[in-house]
Every structure is written in structure tokens, then in C-alpha cells.
Coordinates of C-alpha atoms in Angstrom, one line a residue:
M1 CA 10.9 22.7 21.7
G2 CA 11.6 23.9 17.9
T3 CA 11.9 21.6 14.8
K4 CA 14.0 23.3 12.1
L5 CA 13.3 22.6 8.4
H6 CA 15.7 20.0 6.5
P7 CA 18.2 22.3 4.8
G8 CA 17.1 21.5 1.2
A9 CA 13.5 23.1 2.0
L10 CA 12.9 26.0 -0.5
A11 CA 9.9 27.8 1.3
P12 CA 11.4 29.6 4.3
S13 CA 8.5 31.4 5.1
K14 CA 8.4 29.1 8.3
A15 CA 12.1 29.0 9.6
E16 CA 11.0 26.6 12.5
V17 CA 8.1 24.6 13.2
C18 CA 7.0 24.1 17.0
Y19 CA 4.8 21.6 18.4
D20 CA 3.0 21.6 21.9
T21 CA 2.5 18.1 23.2
S22 CA 2.8 19.1 26.8
D23 CA 0.7 17.8 29.5
D24 CA -1.2 20.9 29.7
N25 CA -1.9 21.3 26.0
I26 CA -3.3 17.7 25.8
A27 CA -5.5 18.0 28.7
K28 CA -6.8 21.1 27.2
A29 CA -7.2 19.5 23.4
T30 CA -8.9 16.3 25.1
K31 CA -11.5 18.8 26.6
E32 CA -12.2 20.3 23.3
L33 CA -12.1 17.1 21.6
I34 CA -14.6 15.7 24.0
Q35 CA -17.1 18.5 23.6
L36 CA -16.9 18.3 19.8
L37 CA -17.0 14.4 19.7
G38 CA -18.3 13.1 22.8
P39 CA -16.3 11.1 25.5
D40 CA -16.8 7.9 23.7
N41 CA -14.8 9.1 20.6
V42 CA -11.7 10.5 22.2
I43 CA -9.5 7.9 23.9
S44 CA -6.2 8.1 25.6
D45 CA -5.8 4.4 26.6
L46 CA -2.2 3.4 26.2
D47 CA -2.7 0.1 24.1
E48 CA -5.1 1.9 21.9
R49 CA -2.7 4.2 20.9
R50 CA 0.0 1.7 20.5
A51 CA -2.2 -0.2 17.9
R52 CA -2.8 2.6 15.6
S53 CA 1.3 3.3 15.4
I54 CA 3.0 0.3 15.7
T55 CA 1.6 -2.6 13.8
K56 CA 3.3 -6.0 12.8
W57 CA 3.5 -4.6 9.2
S58 CA 5.1 -1.3 10.2
P59 CA 6.7 -1.2 13.5
A60 CA 7.7 2.1 15.1
A61 CA 9.8 3.1 18.2
P62 CA 8.1 2.7 21.4
T63 CA 7.9 6.5 21.9
Q64 CA 6.3 7.3 18.8
I65 CA 2.9 6.6 19.7
P66 CA 0.0 9.4 19.6
N67 CA -1.4 11.2 22.9
L68 CA -4.8 10.8 21.7
V69 CA -7.0 8.6 19.3
V70 CA -10.2 10.3 18.2
F71 CA -13.0 9.0 16.1
P72 CA -14.9 11.8 13.7
G73 CA -18.1 10.9 12.2
S74 CA -18.4 13.4 9.5
T75 CA -16.0 15.9 7.1
A76 CA -17.4 18.6 9.7
D77 CA -15.8 16.8 12.3
V78 CA -12.3 16.4 10.6
S79 CA -12.1 19.9 9.6
A80 CA -12.8 21.2 13.1
I81 CA -10.4 18.8 14.7
L82 CA -7.6 20.1 12.0
R83 CA -8.6 23.8 12.8
M84 CA -7.8 23.2 16.5
C85 CA -4.7 21.4 15.9
S86 CA -3.4 23.7 13.4
S87 CA -3.9 26.5 16.0
V88 CA -1.7 25.0 18.5
P89 CA -0.1 23.2 16.8
L90 CA -0.6 19.5 17.4
P91 CA 0.8 16.7 14.9
V92 CA -1.9 14.7 13.3
V93 CA -1.9 11.2 12.1
G94 CA -4.5 9.7 9.9
F95 CA -5.6 5.7 10.5
C96 CA -7.9 3.4 8.6
G97 CA -7.0 -0.1 8.1
G98 CA -3.5 -0.2 9.5
T99 CA -2.1 -2.0 6.8
S100 CA 0.6 0.5 5.4
M101 CA 4.3 -0.8 5.7
P102 CA 7.1 1.8 5.7
G103 CA 6.5 3.4 9.0
A104 CA 3.7 5.7 7.5
L105 CA 1.7 5.2 10.4
A106 CA 4.3 6.1 13.1
A107 CA 3.2 9.2 15.2
T108 CA 6.9 10.3 15.3
R109 CA 6.0 13.7 17.2
G110 CA 3.1 12.2 19.3
G111 CA -0.2 14.4 18.7
I112 CA -3.5 13.3 17.6
C113 CA -4.4 10.2 15.6
I114 CA -7.6 10.4 13.6
D115 CA -9.1 7.1 13.3
F116 CA -11.7 7.2 10.4
N117 CA -13.5 3.9 11.3
R118 CA -16.7 5.6 12.2
M119 CA -16.8 6.9 8.7
D120 CA -17.4 3.7 6.8
K121 CA -20.4 4.1 4.6
I122 CA -20.9 3.2 1.0
E123 CA -23.1 6.4 0.3
E124 CA -23.9 6.1 -3.4
I125 CA -23.7 3.5 -6.1
H126 CA -24.2 4.9 -9.6
S127 CA -24.3 1.8 -11.7
E128 CA -24.7 3.3 -15.0
D129 CA -22.0 5.8 -14.3
L130 CA -19.7 3.1 -13.1
D131 CA -18.8 4.9 -10.1
V132 CA -19.3 4.6 -6.2
V133 CA -19.2 7.5 -3.4
V134 CA -17.6 6.0 -0.1
Q135 CA -16.3 7.3 3.1
P136 CA -12.5 6.7 3.9
A137 CA -13.1 3.6 6.4
V138 CA -14.7 1.2 3.6
D139 CA -13.1 -2.1 3.5
W140 CA -12.3 -2.8 -0.5
Q141 CA -13.4 -6.4 0.2
D142 CA -16.5 -5.4 1.7
L143 CA -17.1 -2.7 -1.0
N144 CA -16.5 -5.4 -3.8
A145 CA -19.0 -7.9 -1.7
H146 CA -21.9 -5.1 -1.9
L147 CA -21.0 -4.2 -5.8
E148 CA -21.3 -8.0 -6.8
R149 CA -25.1 -7.6 -6.9
H150 CA -24.8 -4.9 -9.1
D151 CA -22.3 -7.1 -11.5
L152 CA -19.8 -4.3 -10.8
F153 CA -16.4 -4.5 -8.9
F154 CA -13.6 -1.8 -7.8
P155 CA -10.2 -3.3 -9.2
P156 CA -7.5 -2.3 -6.7
D157 CA -7.1 -5.2 -4.2
P158 CA -4.1 -4.5 -1.7
S159 CA -3.7 -6.9 1.5
P160 CA -6.9 -7.8 3.3
G161 CA -8.0 -5.3 5.8
A162 CA -6.8 -2.3 3.8
K163 CA -9.6 0.5 3.6
I164 CA -10.4 3.3 1.0
G165 CA -8.8 6.0 3.0
G166 CA -5.2 4.5 3.4
M167 CA -5.3 2.9 -0.1
I168 CA -5.7 6.5 -1.3
A169 CA -3.1 7.9 0.7
M170 CA -0.6 5.1 -0.4
N171 CA -1.6 4.8 -3.8
C172 CA -2.0 1.0 -3.4
S173 CA -2.0 -1.6 -6.0
G174 CA -2.2 -5.2 -5.5
T175 CA -2.5 -8.3 -7.8
N176 CA -5.2 -6.6 -10.3
A177 CA -2.8 -3.8 -11.0
Y178 CA -1.4 -5.5 -14.3
R179 CA -4.5 -5.0 -16.0
Y180 CA -5.9 -2.5 -14.1
G181 CA -3.4 -0.2 -12.8
P182 CA -2.8 1.3 -9.2
M183 CA -5.3 3.0 -7.1
R184 CA -4.9 6.5 -8.8
Q185 CA -6.4 5.2 -11.9
W186 CA -9.6 4.5 -10.0
V187 CA -10.1 7.7 -8.1
V188 CA -12.5 10.4 -9.9
S189 CA -12.4 12.7 -7.2
I190 CA -12.2 13.1 -3.4
T191 CA -13.0 15.5 -0.6
V192 CA -10.3 16.4 1.4
V193 CA -9.6 18.3 4.4
L194 CA -6.6 20.5 4.5
A195 CA -4.2 21.3 7.8
D196 CA -6.2 24.5 8.3
G197 CA -9.5 22.7 8.4
T198 CA -10.2 23.9 4.7
V199 CA -12.8 21.4 2.8
V200 CA -11.9 20.8 -0.8
R201 CA -13.7 18.8 -3.3
T202 CA -11.2 18.2 -6.2
R203 CA -13.7 17.5 -9.0
R204 CA -17.3 16.5 -9.6
R205 CA -18.1 13.1 -11.1
P206 CA -16.7 13.2 -14.5
H207 CA -14.5 10.3 -15.6
K208 CA -12.7 12.6 -17.5
S209 CA -11.7 16.5 -17.1
S210 CA -9.0 19.1 -17.8
A211 CA -10.3 21.7 -15.5
G212 CA -7.4 23.0 -13.7
Y213 CA -4.7 21.5 -11.5
D214 CA -5.0 17.8 -11.3
L215 CA -5.7 17.9 -7.5
T216 CA -7.0 14.7 -7.0
N217 CA -3.6 12.7 -8.0
L218 CA -2.0 15.4 -5.8
I219 CA -3.4 13.8 -2.9
V220 CA -3.4 10.2 -4.0
G221 CA -0.1 9.2 -3.0
S222 CA 0.7 11.9 -0.4
E223 CA 0.5 9.8 2.6
G224 CA -1.6 11.9 4.5
T225 CA 1.0 14.6 4.5
L226 CA -0.8 17.4 2.5
G227 CA -4.7 16.6 3.6
L228 CA -7.1 13.9 5.0
V229 CA -9.6 12.2 2.8
T230 CA -13.1 12.2 4.1
E231 CA -15.0 11.1 1.0
A232 CA -13.9 9.5 -2.5
V233 CA -16.0 9.2 -5.9
L234 CA -14.2 5.7 -7.2
R235 CA -14.7 4.3 -10.6
L236 CA -15.9 0.9 -11.1
A237 CA -15.5 -1.7 -13.7
P238 CA -17.7 -4.7 -14.8
L239 CA -17.5 -7.8 -12.8
P240 CA -15.1 -10.2 -14.9
K241 CA -16.8 -13.0 -16.6
N242 CA -15.8 -16.6 -17.2
V243 CA -12.9 -16.4 -14.7
H244 CA -10.0 -19.1 -14.8
V245 CA -7.1 -19.3 -12.6
A246 CA -3.8 -21.1 -13.6
I247 CA -0.9 -22.0 -11.6
A248 CA 2.3 -22.7 -13.3
S249 CA 5.4 -24.1 -11.3
F250 CA 8.9 -23.9 -12.3
P251 CA 12.3 -25.5 -11.5
N252 CA 13.9 -21.7 -10.8
V253 CA 13.0 -18.3 -10.2
H254 CA 14.6 -17.2 -13.7
A255 CA 12.3 -19.5 -15.7
A256 CA 9.2 -18.4 -13.9
T257 CA 10.3 -14.5 -14.4
K258 CA 11.3 -15.5 -18.2
T259 CA 7.8 -16.8 -18.6
A260 CA 6.3 -13.7 -17.0
V261 CA 8.2 -11.5 -19.5
T262 CA 7.3 -13.4 -22.5
L263 CA 3.6 -13.1 -21.7
V264 CA 3.8 -9.6 -21.0
H265 CA 5.8 -9.1 -24.5
S266 CA 2.9 -11.2 -26.3
G267 CA 0.2 -9.0 -25.4
L268 CA -1.8 -11.8 -23.9
P269 CA -4.8 -10.6 -22.0
V270 CA -4.1 -11.7 -18.7
D271 CA -5.7 -10.2 -15.6
A272 CA -3.0 -10.8 -13.0
L273 CA 0.5 -12.3 -13.1
E274 CA 2.1 -13.1 -10.0
L275 CA 5.3 -14.9 -8.5
L276 CA 6.1 -16.7 -5.8
D277 CA 9.6 -17.8 -4.9
K278 CA 10.3 -21.5 -3.5
H279 CA 10.7 -19.8 -0.3
S280 CA 7.1 -18.3 -0.3
M281 CA 5.4 -21.5 -1.3
W282 CA 7.1 -23.6 1.4
A283 CA 6.1 -20.7 4.0
I284 CA 2.5 -21.0 2.6
N285 CA 2.6 -24.9 3.0
K286 CA 4.2 -24.7 6.7
S287 CA 1.5 -22.2 7.8
G288 CA -1.4 -24.4 6.6
S289 CA -3.3 -21.4 5.4
S290 CA -3.8 -23.6 2.5
S291 CA -6.0 -26.7 2.2
K292 CA -3.9 -27.6 -0.9
R293 CA -0.4 -29.0 -0.7
W294 CA 1.6 -27.0 -3.0
N295 CA 5.0 -27.9 -5.1
E296 CA 7.5 -25.8 -3.1
N297 CA 9.1 -24.3 -6.3
A298 CA 8.9 -21.0 -8.2
T299 CA 5.3 -20.4 -9.2
L300 CA 3.3 -18.2 -11.2
F301 CA -0.4 -17.5 -10.4
L302 CA -2.4 -16.1 -13.3
L303 CA -6.0 -15.0 -13.7
F304 CA -8.0 -14.8 -17.0
S305 CA -11.5 -13.6 -18.0
G306 CA -13.4 -13.0 -21.0
L307 CA -15.6 -14.8 -23.6
Q308 CA -15.4 -18.8 -22.9
L309 CA -13.7 -19.4 -26.2
A310 CA -11.2 -16.6 -25.8
V311 CA -10.3 -17.7 -22.1
K312 CA -9.6 -21.0 -23.5
A313 CA -7.4 -20.0 -26.0
Y314 CA -5.5 -17.5 -23.5
V315 CA -4.8 -20.3 -21.1
E316 CA -3.3 -22.6 -23.8
L317 CA -1.3 -20.0 -25.0
A318 CA 0.0 -19.3 -21.5
R319 CA 0.6 -23.0 -21.1
E320 CA 3.0 -23.0 -24.1
A321 CA 5.0 -20.2 -23.0
A322 CA 5.4 -21.9 -19.6
E323 CA 6.3 -25.3 -21.1
Q324 CA 8.8 -23.3 -23.4
N325 CA 10.6 -22.5 -20.1
G326 CA 10.7 -25.6 -18.5
C327 CA 7.3 -25.4 -16.5
E328 CA 7.1 -28.8 -14.5
D329 CA 3.3 -28.3 -13.7
F330 CA 0.6 -26.4 -15.1
E331 CA -2.8 -26.5 -13.4
V332 CA -6.3 -24.6 -14.3
S333 CA -9.5 -24.2 -12.8
G334 CA -12.8 -22.4 -13.7
D335 CA -14.5 -23.5 -10.5
K336 CA -15.5 -20.4 -8.3
E337 CA -14.6 -22.2 -5.1
T338 CA -11.4 -23.4 -6.6
I339 CA -10.4 -20.1 -7.8
N340 CA -11.2 -18.3 -4.5
A341 CA -9.0 -21.0 -2.6
W342 CA -6.2 -21.0 -4.9
W343 CA -6.1 -17.2 -5.3
G344 CA -6.7 -16.8 -1.7
T345 CA -3.3 -18.6 -1.4
R346 CA -1.6 -15.7 -2.9
K347 CA -3.1 -13.2 -0.9
Q348 CA -2.4 -14.9 2.3
V349 CA 1.4 -15.3 1.5
G350 CA 2.3 -12.1 3.6
P351 CA 0.8 -13.7 6.8
S352 CA 2.5 -17.1 5.9
L353 CA 5.7 -15.3 5.9
M354 CA 5.0 -13.7 9.1
A355 CA 4.3 -16.7 10.8
L356 CA 8.0 -17.9 10.2
K357 CA 9.4 -15.4 12.9
T358 CA 10.2 -17.9 15.7
H359 CA 10.3 -15.1 18.6
P360 CA 7.8 -12.4 19.0
T361 CA 11.0 -9.5 18.5
D362 CA 11.8 -11.3 15.1
L363 CA 11.5 -8.7 12.5
F364 CA 9.6 -8.8 9.2
L365 CA 12.0 -6.3 7.0
N366 CA 10.7 -6.1 3.5
A367 CA 11.2 -3.8 0.1
D368 CA 8.8 -3.3 -2.7
T369 CA 11.1 -2.2 -5.7
A370 CA 10.0 -2.2 -9.5
V371 CA 12.3 -2.3 -12.4
P372 CA 11.9 -2.3 -16.3
M373 CA 10.6 -5.6 -17.3
S374 CA 13.9 -6.1 -19.3
S375 CA 15.7 -6.0 -15.9
L376 CA 13.2 -8.0 -14.0
A377 CA 14.8 -11.5 -14.4
D378 CA 18.3 -10.4 -13.3
M379 CA 17.1 -7.9 -10.8
I380 CA 15.3 -11.0 -9.0
E381 CA 18.2 -13.2 -9.3
E382 CA 20.7 -10.8 -7.8
T383 CA 18.2 -10.3 -4.9
H384 CA 18.3 -14.1 -4.2
Q385 CA 22.2 -14.1 -4.4
I386 CA 22.2 -11.0 -1.9
I387 CA 20.4 -12.8 0.5
E388 CA 21.9 -16.1 0.3
E389 CA 25.3 -14.7 0.5
A390 CA 24.7 -12.8 3.7
G391 CA 22.9 -16.0 5.3
L392 CA 19.6 -14.5 6.0
A393 CA 16.2 -16.2 5.4
G394 CA 14.5 -14.3 2.8
S395 CA 12.0 -14.7 -0.1
T396 CA 10.9 -12.8 -3.2
L397 CA 7.2 -12.4 -4.5
G398 CA 5.1 -10.0 -6.2
H399 CA 3.6 -8.4 -9.2
V400 CA 5.8 -9.5 -11.8
G401 CA 3.4 -8.5 -14.7
D402 CA 4.3 -4.8 -14.2
G403 CA 8.1 -5.6 -12.9
N404 CA 7.0 -4.8 -9.3
Y405 CA 8.4 -7.4 -6.5
H406 CA 8.7 -7.8 -2.8
T407 CA 11.7 -8.9 -1.1
V408 CA 11.1 -10.4 2.6
I409 CA 13.6 -11.0 5.2
I410 CA 12.8 -12.6 8.5
C411 CA 15.6 -12.0 10.9
P412 CA 16.3 -11.7 14.6
E413 CA 16.6 -8.0 15.9
S414 CA 20.2 -8.7 16.5
E415 CA 20.6 -9.0 12.6
R416 CA 18.4 -5.7 11.8
D417 CA 21.5 -4.0 10.6
K418 CA 22.4 -6.6 8.3
G419 CA 18.9 -7.0 6.7
E420 CA 18.3 -3.5 6.4
K421 CA 21.6 -2.9 4.4
I422 CA 20.6 -5.8 2.2
L423 CA 17.5 -4.0 1.3
T424 CA 19.1 -0.7 0.8
Q425 CA 21.4 -2.5 -1.6
I426 CA 18.3 -4.0 -3.5
Q427 CA 16.9 -0.5 -3.5
K428 CA 20.1 1.2 -4.7
R429 CA 20.0 -1.5 -7.4
A430 CA 16.5 -0.8 -8.5
I431 CA 17.5 2.9 -9.0
E432 CA 20.9 2.0 -11.1
L433 CA 18.3 0.0 -13.3
E434 CA 16.0 2.9 -14.0
G435 CA 13.9 1.3 -11.5
T436 CA 11.8 2.6 -8.4
I437 CA 12.3 2.0 -4.7
T438 CA 8.8 1.6 -3.9
G439 CA 6.2 0.4 -6.4
E440 CA 3.1 0.7 -4.2
H441 CA 3.8 0.6 -0.6
G442 CA 5.2 4.5 -0.1
I443 CA 7.9 6.2 1.2
G444 CA 6.4 6.7 4.8
F445 CA 9.5 7.2 7.7
K446 CA 12.0 4.9 6.2
L447 CA 12.7 5.6 2.8
R448 CA 13.1 9.3 2.5
D449 CA 17.0 9.1 1.9
R450 CA 16.3 6.7 -0.7
L451 CA 13.4 9.0 -2.3
R452 CA 16.4 11.6 -3.1
D453 CA 18.7 9.0 -4.5
E454 CA 15.9 8.2 -6.8
V455 CA 14.3 11.4 -8.1
G456 CA 17.0 14.0 -7.1
P457 CA 17.2 16.8 -4.7
E458 CA 15.5 19.1 -7.1
A459 CA 12.3 17.1 -7.3
V460 CA 12.5 16.5 -3.5
Q461 CA 12.5 20.3 -2.9
M462 CA 9.6 20.6 -5.2
M463 CA 7.7 18.4 -3.1
E464 CA 8.7 20.2 -0.1
R465 CA 7.4 23.4 -1.5
I466 CA 4.2 21.6 -2.0
K467 CA 4.2 20.7 1.6
D468 CA 4.8 24.1 3.0
A469 CA 2.3 25.7 0.8
L470 CA -0.5 23.0 1.8
D471 CA 0.7 22.3 5.3
P472 CA 2.7 25.4 6.6
T473 CA 2.8 24.2 10.3
H474 CA 3.5 20.4 9.3
I475 CA 0.8 19.0 11.4
L476 CA 0.2 16.4 8.8
N477 CA 1.9 13.3 9.2
P478 CA 5.2 14.8 10.1
D479 CA 8.5 13.3 9.1
K480 CA 6.8 11.1 6.4
V481 CA 8.0 11.5 2.6
I482 CA 10.1 14.3 3.4
Q483 CA 12.2 15.4 6.5
L484 CA 11.6 18.3 8.7
T485 CA 14.7 18.0 10.8
A486 CA 18.2 16.6 9.6
G487 CA 19.2 13.4 11.0
F488 CA 15.8 12.7 12.3

């Protein structure tokens, strides 16, 4: 069956794209893949296939699962798999940690899921050069545990369980992004396999280069639609010293957000600046994920590091700013165990909100808009008002230091349309305020229409031309970021 390109495409060299996922072709592919990888590394079990396409964070239709899951062990394996798939052609979706959100993992056309979890080695650490060479299935937390003995760390810190390949694909960030920036600022170079099996190394190991087009950052954030990353050179930073955490509780979200904006404008060196609203704090208490009983108010979580006297001064300046905005409680700790527990609470808010589902079919709907700092307080207030007026359960939280916040709605399947309309309304409002529909989660399958609203048809057409040039048969993560079929 043919798949016609979206009418906006500017590269008509391929008028139609056909995938062959017939039983006969899948049987043939299975045989070839077993010869290449061995029988233990090619699986067709239904539960295994579902687990790599339909997750609690990123649900998909029951039919949107791969026909096979394969486990390469090297760049050469990935190249051989893609050469075979492009010749058929068979759709291909990459998988590492499975924490992506906007439908990025859904195998919308079936095909092959390449699970990179055999490729999980930290290959080289160059301490003097402040970089490390890793394979795609390295977990960022495991990497930092390994780097600690070298007095180094890798700053991007998305959800627990995320792995380097997916982090590159989605240009993730996390709580450290306020000081250190998103993933793309920490990728020096990558080895990427293109749709036809071509292997490209985008750079060597310089932390600065003006040699040709920036191929590295073309791939970072492309959501596995332009190539599959099999190795990466990552920048590292010295491990922060004298770390302190501060927790500030406020009577309302406006006061907390105003404090965050004040701190950003002051230039105060803050490593991380996070907001959880009262609903998020209630969810944490209800879940029992923290040994501490928290005030169920809008709360800022702040991290500081540096010289001892400097950190002490930073904390006091933050306390003053918080108190000027009606802060009701301000706690500080420099104890490592307490820091891990308190900051761990912030990192566990997603699972805590997920636990509010009263039925397995309940939905976890979310958006991760970002707006200019001058609009942040009003935007968060508007979001709360929209959710309350709709009569749904929801919360706001996120990385307010860089204007990025998440909206979460928990609702039954019967109220899906209402919940999704609310998120669309919030995303459109972010665009009106010169913001973005996604600060870190990516476009995936669900936000393609909103992408056109945000960047305009000309920018989307440019993306389509890049896609057509690098993946003319559209086998790589089809239907993500840009549409292949109008209405699909």
C-alpha cells in the first residue's frame, strides 16, 4: 500500500513511499536478521513488541507496534540492519530507555524496532579533556556514578531511566538545564547511521569547531527521523562543590513564579530552579515517595554550589527574594543525604502524579510549553484557571528558571477530548506569547500540527526537504516530527 507525501513537501523525487510489512516479507527479514545477529537478538514476542512502542509515558494505538525487535551489538550491526530495511523498505524505530513522551516511540507503520540496550558501554573517559565516549544505551545516572570517581559529571538530567541515545534524539534537558543548558550543548560529536546504512562521524573531539555544516546538532533533537546514533562524545563538567539545596514554600503559584523571575533577573548563580504547584506537592505526600512530609503549597526547589562563603551568600540572597514575595517557609541543607532525598522528591514528581490514576485506563496527559520569562507568571496562572474551569485534575511544575513548565492532567478515557483540548489551548497560548509548544519533550507523533503553528509552513517544508535528502524512503521513525500522509 502506498503512502503519499504530505502536500507541503518540497522534494517530489519520491512521489510515494511504500512499506512492505507483509507476513512473507517479515518472515524473510526475520531470517536475514537472525543470520546477522543470532536468534537470541531477534524477537517477535507480542508483549516485548508492545513494551517498546506503548509506554506509560507515551501511549500509542494497540496496532502501532513493531513486527520485530532486534538487538544490535555494534555500529556495523546497525548499518547492516538499515541497509536491509531501506532496500525493502521496512520502517525502523530506535529504542533506548523508553522514557520519551509525545508518541515518539510508536511504531505507526509496524516494521523493526532497534533496541540499543546491548550497546551500553562507557568506552573512553578523557579526564583532562573533559569528555567521554559512550554508546547509546548508557544510562545518564550510571554514567554520573562512574564519573564521580574522576571528580566529573555529565549535567543533563532528564527522567530516571533515560539513556544517552534517546537523550540525543529528543534534545532533552532536566533540572540542571537552567545553569548548564539542554543536551545539545553537551554533545561534541556523534557517530550516526543513516537510513541507507551509511556511517557518519560528525566531528572528532574538539570542543569547538567551525568545520562545515553543524551535522552534530542537525541530528540532536531529530527524534530518530534522520539517523540512528551509535556512539557519542559528550562534554563533561567538574563535579559541583559545596552543594546546598533550598526549599521555599509560597501561598500561591504567582508568588513562587514571581520569586523565580526575580532570581533570574538578579543574575544570582543558581544551579537549578524548579517549581512544583500545590497539586504536585499533594501528590508527592499521597504517594509516600518521600520520607519527608511536605507543605502542600506552591514550592520552589533551588540548588547552589561553589565556594563555601559564596554559597552562603547566594542562599541568603535567595531567602530575601523569597521573603519579599510572601514565602511562608524556607529550608536549607548542605548534607549530602538530605540533598539527595529532597532533590529526589523533585525527580519523583512524575511517578507521583502518575500514581493518582484511579483506574488502569486513566490518562496521563501532559504538555511542556516554554515562554519568555516576562510572560511566565501569567502563563502559569492562565493554565491553572483553564484546568479549574474545565473541572479536571491537573498540576503545573517544571524548570521555571528557563521558562519551561509542564502541565499534567489526569483524567478518565471518557474525558480525553476535554483534556487534549485544554493542552492544545495552552500550547496555542504559548505560541501567542512568543514561546514554544515543547521545551524538551519533542514533537513526536502528537504535536506535528502545532509545530506548523509555531514555526510556520516554510520552516516545516525545510524540515521535510532535509528528511527527504537523508531518508528518501522515509523508513526512520515515520510519521514523527513531519507528516507523511495528510490526516494521519
